[in-house]
mmCIF file of C-alpha atoms in Angstrom:
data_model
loop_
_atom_site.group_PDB
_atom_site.id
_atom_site.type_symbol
_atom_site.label_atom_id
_atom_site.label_comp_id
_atom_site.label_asym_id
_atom_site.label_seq_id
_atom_site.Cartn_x
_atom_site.Cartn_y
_atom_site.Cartn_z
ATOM 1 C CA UNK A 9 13.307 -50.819 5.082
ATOM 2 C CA UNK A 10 11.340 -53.872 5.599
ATOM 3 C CA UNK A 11 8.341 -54.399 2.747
ATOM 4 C CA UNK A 12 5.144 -52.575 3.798
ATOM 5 C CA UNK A 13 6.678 -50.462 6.255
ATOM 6 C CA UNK A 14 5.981 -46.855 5.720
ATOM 7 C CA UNK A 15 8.288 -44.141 6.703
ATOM 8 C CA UNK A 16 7.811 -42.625 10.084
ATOM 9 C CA UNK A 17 5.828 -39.273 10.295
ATOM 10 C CA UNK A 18 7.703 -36.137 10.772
ATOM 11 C CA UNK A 19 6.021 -33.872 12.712
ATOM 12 C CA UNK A 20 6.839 -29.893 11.955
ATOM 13 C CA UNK A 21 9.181 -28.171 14.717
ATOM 14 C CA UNK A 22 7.028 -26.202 17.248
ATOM 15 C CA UNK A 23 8.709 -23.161 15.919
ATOM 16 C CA UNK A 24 7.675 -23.988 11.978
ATOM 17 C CA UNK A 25 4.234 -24.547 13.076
ATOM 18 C CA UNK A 26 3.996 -21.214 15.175
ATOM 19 C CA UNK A 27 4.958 -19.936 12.147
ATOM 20 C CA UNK A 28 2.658 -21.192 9.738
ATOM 21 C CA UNK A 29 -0.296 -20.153 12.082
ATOM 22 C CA UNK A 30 0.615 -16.550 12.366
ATOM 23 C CA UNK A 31 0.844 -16.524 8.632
ATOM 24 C CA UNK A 32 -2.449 -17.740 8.296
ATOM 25 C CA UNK A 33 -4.252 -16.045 10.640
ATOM 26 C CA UNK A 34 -2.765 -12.879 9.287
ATOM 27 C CA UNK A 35 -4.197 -13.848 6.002
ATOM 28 C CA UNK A 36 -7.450 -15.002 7.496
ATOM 29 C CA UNK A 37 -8.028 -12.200 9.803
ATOM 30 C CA UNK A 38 -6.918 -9.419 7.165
ATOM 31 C CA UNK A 39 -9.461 -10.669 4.643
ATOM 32 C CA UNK A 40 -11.901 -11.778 6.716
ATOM 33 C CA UNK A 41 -12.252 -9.193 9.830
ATOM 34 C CA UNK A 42 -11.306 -10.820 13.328
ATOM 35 C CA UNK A 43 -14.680 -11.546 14.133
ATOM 36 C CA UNK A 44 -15.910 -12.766 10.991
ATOM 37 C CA UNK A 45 -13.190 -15.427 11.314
ATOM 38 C CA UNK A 46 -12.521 -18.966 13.419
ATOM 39 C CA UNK A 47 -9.852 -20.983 14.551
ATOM 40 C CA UNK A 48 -10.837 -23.557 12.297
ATOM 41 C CA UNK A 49 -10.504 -21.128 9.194
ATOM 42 C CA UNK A 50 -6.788 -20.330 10.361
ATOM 43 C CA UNK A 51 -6.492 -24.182 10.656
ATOM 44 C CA UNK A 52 -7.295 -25.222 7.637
ATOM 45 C CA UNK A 53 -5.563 -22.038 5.948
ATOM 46 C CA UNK A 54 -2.277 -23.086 7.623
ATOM 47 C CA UNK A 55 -2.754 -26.503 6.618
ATOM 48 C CA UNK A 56 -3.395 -28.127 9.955
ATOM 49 C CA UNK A 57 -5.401 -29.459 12.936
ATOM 50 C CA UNK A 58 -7.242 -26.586 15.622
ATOM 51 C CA UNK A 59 -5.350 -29.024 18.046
ATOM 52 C CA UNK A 60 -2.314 -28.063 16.337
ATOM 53 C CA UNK A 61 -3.285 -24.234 16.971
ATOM 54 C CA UNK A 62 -4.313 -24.586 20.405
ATOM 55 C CA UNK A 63 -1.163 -25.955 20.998
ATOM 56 C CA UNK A 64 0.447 -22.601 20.169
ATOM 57 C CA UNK A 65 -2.065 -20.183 20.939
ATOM 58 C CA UNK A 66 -4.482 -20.777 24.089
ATOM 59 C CA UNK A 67 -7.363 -18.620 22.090
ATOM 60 C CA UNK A 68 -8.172 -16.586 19.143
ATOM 61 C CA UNK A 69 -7.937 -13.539 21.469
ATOM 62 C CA UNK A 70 -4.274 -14.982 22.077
ATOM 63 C CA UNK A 71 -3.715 -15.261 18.271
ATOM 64 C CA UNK A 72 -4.460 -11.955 17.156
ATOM 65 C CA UNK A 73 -2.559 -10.788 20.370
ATOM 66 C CA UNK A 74 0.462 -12.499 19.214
ATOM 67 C CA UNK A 75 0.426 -10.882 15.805
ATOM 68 C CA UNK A 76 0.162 -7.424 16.607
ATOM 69 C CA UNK A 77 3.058 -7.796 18.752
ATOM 70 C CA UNK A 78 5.149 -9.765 16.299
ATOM 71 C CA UNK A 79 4.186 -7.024 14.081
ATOM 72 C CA UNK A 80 5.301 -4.025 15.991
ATOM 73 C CA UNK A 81 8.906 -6.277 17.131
ATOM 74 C CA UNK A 82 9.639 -6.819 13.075
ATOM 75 C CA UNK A 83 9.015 -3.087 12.317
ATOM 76 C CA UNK A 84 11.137 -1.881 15.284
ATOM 77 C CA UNK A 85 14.492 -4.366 14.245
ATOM 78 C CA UNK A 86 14.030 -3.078 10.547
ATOM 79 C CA UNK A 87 13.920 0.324 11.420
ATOM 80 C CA UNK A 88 16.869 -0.444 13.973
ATOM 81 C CA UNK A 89 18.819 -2.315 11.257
ATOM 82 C CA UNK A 90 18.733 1.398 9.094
ATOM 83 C CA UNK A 91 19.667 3.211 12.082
ATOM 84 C CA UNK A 92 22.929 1.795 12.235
ATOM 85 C CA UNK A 93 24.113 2.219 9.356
ATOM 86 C CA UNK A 94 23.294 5.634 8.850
ATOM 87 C CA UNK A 95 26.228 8.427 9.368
ATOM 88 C CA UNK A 96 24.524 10.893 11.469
ATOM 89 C CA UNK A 97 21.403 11.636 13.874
ATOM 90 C CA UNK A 98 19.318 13.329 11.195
ATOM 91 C CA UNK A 99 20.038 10.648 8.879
ATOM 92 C CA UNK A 100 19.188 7.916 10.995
ATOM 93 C CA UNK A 101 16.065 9.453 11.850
ATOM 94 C CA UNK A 102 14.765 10.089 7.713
ATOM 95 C CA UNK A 103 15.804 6.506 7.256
ATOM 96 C CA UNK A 104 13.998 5.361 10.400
ATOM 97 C CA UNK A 105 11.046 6.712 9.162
ATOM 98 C CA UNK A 106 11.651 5.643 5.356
ATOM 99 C CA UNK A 107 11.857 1.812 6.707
ATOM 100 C CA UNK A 108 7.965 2.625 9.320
ATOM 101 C CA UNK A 109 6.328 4.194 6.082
ATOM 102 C CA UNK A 110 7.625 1.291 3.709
ATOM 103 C CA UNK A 111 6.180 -0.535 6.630
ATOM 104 C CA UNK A 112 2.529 1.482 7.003
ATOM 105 C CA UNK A 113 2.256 0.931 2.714
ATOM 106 C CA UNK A 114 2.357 -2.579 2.304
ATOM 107 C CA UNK A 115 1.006 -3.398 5.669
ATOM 108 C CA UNK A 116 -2.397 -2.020 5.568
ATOM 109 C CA UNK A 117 -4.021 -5.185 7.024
ATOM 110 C CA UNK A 118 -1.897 -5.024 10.065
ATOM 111 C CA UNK A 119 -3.921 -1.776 10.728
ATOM 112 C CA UNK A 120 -7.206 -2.648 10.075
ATOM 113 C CA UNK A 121 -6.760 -5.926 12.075
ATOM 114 C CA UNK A 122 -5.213 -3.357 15.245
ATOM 115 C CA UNK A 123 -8.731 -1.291 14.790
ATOM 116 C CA UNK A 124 -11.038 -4.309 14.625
ATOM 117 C CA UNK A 125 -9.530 -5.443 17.428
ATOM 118 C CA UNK A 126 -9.277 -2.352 19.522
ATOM 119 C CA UNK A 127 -13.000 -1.538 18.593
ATOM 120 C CA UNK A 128 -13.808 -5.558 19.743
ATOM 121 C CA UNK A 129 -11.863 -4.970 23.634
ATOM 122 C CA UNK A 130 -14.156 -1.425 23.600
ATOM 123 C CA UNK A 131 -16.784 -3.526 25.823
ATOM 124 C CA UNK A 132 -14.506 -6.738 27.050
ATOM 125 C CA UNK A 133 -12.798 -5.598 30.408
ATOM 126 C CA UNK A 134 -10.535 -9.016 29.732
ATOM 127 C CA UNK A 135 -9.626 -8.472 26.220
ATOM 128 C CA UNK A 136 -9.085 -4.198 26.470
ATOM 129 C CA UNK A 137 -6.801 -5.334 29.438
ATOM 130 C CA UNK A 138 -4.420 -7.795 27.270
ATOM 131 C CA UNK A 139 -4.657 -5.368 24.686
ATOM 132 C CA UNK A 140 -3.324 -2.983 27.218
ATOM 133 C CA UNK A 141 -0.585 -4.922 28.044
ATOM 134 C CA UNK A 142 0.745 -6.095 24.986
ATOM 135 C CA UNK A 143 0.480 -2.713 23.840
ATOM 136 C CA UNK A 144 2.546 -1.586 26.695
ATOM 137 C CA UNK A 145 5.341 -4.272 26.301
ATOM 138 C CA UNK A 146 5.512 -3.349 22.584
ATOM 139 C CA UNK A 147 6.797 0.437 23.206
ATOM 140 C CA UNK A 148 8.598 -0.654 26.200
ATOM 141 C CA UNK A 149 10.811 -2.227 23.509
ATOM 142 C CA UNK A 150 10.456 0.445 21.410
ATOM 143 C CA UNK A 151 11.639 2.672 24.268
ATOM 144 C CA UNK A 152 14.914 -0.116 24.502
ATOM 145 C CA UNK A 153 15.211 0.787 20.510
ATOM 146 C CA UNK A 154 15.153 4.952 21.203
ATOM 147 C CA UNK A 155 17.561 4.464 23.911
ATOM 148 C CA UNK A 156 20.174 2.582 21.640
ATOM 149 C CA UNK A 157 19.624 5.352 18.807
ATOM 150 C CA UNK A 158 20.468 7.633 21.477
ATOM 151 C CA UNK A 159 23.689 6.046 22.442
ATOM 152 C CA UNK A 160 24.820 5.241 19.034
ATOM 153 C CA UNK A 161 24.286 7.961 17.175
ATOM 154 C CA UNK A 162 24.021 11.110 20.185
ATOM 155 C CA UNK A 163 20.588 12.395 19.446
ATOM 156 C CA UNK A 164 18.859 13.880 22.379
ATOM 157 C CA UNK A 165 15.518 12.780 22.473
ATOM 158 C CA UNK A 166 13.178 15.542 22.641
ATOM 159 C CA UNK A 167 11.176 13.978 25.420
ATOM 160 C CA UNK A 168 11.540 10.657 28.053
ATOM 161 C CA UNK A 169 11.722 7.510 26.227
ATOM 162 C CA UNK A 170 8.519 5.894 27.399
ATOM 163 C CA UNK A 171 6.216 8.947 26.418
ATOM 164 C CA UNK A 172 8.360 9.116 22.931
ATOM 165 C CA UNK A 173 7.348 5.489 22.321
ATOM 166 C CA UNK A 174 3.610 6.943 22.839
ATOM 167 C CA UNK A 175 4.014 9.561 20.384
ATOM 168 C CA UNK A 176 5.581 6.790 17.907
ATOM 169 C CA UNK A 177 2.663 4.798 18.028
ATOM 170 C CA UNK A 178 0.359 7.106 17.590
ATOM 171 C CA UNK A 179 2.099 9.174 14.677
ATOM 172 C CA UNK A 180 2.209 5.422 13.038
ATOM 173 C CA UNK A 181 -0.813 4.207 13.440
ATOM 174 C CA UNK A 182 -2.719 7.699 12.632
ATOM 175 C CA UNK A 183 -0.823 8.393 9.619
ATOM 176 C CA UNK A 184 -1.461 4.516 8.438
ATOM 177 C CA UNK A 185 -5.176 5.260 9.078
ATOM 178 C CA UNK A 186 -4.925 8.556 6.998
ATOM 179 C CA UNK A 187 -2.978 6.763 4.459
ATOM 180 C CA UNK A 188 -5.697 4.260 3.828
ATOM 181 C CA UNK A 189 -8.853 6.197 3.819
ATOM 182 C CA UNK A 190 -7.199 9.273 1.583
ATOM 183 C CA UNK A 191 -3.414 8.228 0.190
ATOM 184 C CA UNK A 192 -2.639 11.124 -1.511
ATOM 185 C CA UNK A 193 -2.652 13.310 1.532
ATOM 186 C CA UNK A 194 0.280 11.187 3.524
ATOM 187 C CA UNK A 195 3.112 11.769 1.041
ATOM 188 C CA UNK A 196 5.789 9.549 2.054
ATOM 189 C CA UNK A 197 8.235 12.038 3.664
ATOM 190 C CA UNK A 198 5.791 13.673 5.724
ATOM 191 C CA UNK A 199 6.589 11.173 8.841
ATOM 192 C CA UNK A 200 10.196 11.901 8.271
ATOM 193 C CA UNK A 201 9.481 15.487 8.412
ATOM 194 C CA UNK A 202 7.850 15.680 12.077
ATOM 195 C CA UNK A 203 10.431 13.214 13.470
ATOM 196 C CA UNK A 204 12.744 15.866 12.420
ATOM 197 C CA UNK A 205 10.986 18.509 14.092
ATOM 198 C CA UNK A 206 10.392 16.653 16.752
ATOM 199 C CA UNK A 207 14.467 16.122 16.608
ATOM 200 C CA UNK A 208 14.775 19.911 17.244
ATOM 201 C CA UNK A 209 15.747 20.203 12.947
ATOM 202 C CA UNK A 210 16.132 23.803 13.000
ATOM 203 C CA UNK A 211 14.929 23.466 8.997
ATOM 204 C CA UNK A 212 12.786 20.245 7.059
ATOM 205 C CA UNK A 213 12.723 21.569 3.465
ATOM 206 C CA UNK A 214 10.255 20.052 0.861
ATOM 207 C CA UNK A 215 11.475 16.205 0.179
ATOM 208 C CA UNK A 216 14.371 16.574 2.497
ATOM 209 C CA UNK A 217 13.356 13.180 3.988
ATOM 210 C CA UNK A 218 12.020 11.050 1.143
ATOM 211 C CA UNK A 219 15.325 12.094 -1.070
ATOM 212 C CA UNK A 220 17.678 10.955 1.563
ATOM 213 C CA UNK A 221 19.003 14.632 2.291
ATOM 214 C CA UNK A 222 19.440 15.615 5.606
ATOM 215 C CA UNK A 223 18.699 19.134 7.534
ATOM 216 C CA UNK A 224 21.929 21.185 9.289
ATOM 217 C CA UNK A 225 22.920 20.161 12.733
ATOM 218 C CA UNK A 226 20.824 21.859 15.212
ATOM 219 C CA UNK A 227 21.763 22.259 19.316
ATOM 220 C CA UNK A 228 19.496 18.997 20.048
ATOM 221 C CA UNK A 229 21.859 16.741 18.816
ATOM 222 C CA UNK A 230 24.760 15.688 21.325
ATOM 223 C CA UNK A 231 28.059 14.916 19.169
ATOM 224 C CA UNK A 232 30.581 14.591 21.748
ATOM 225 C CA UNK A 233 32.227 11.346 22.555
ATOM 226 C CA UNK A 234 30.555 12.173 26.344
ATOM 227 C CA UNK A 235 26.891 11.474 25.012
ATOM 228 C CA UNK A 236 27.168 8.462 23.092
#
């Protein structure tokens, strides 16, 4: 290297520096509040330029848009990742619901940042419509993940995919609300317990999902080689 030349300037991949904004506008936006925070905040938390933000992320509406959905994709694949492994429908189900509730614990910002945000589109046409959206394309991949439980493991679902992926949602993010305002009243089988009912489990005793044992095979669940 010739004297007094420096070393040419890496810049991050565009990947690496998607990255490192989403994991600072997490932090920003779950300490913070959404609206209480800027783009420059989750720039300089992150380490970087606004341009360098922009250049991912058209807006902050786009930001916080990209999160939640990152959010619910990383919480389907770990649930997914349980699912196969497990030996039989009810078991895949308990630890399904183990991995969502691990999930709803540690990720109480997620939540509060989805009810910020849902309480911010109330009176934006615009936003409330890319909420919309993104929501839907979320459980339509959650729907993908219910129909690949079906087929590997021959559960029946108790109702169409799309309107299961609904329910999913919902149980989630209610229970996660619950949890946070009163944590003592959402023990941490209790979402194991009505997927299993919801299953057709013809019996969910106290603890049967939080201690890994399983309920007797009902008539919901399709064994033969046919359904899988």
């Amino acid at each position: 290297m010739a004297e007094g030349t420096r070393p040419a300037r890496t810049r991050p991949a565009r990947s690496e520096t998607r990255r490192r904004v989403l994991d600072a506008a997490f932090a920003v936006f779950g300490e913070r509040g959404i609206a209480a925070s800027s783009i420059s905040e989750v720039a300089e938390a992150a380490g970087m330029t606004k341009g360098a933000v922009y250049s991912n992320f058209a807006s902050k509406d786009d930001l916080v848009l990209a999160l939640m959905e990152e959010h619910a994709m990383a919480r389907l694949t770990g649930a997914l990742a349980e699912i196969t492994e497990a030996p039989d429908p009810y078991a895949a189900i308990t630890e399904a619901a183990a991995v969502l509730v691990r999930a709803m614990r540690v990720d109480a910002a997620w939540h509060r940042i989805l009810a910020e945000y849902f309480a911010l589109s109330h009176h934006d046409p615009e936003r409330r419509a890319a909420l919309r959206q993104r929501r839907r394309e979320a459980r339509g991949a959650v729907a993908r993940g219910l129909v690949r439980l079906s087929e590997q493991t021959g559960l029946r679902l108790p109702l169409p995919v799309d309107e299961l992926a609904v329910v999913l949602f919902a149980l989630s993010n209610g229970l996660a609300v619950e949890s946070g305002i009163d944590p003592p009243a959402v023990p941490d089988e209790l979402f194991g317990k009505v997927l299993l009912l919801l299953a057709g489990a013809p019996e969910v005793r106290q603890g049967a999902a939080g201690s890994g044992r399983t309920p007797s095979a009902s008539t919901s669940v399709a064994t033969s080689s046919a359904a899988m």
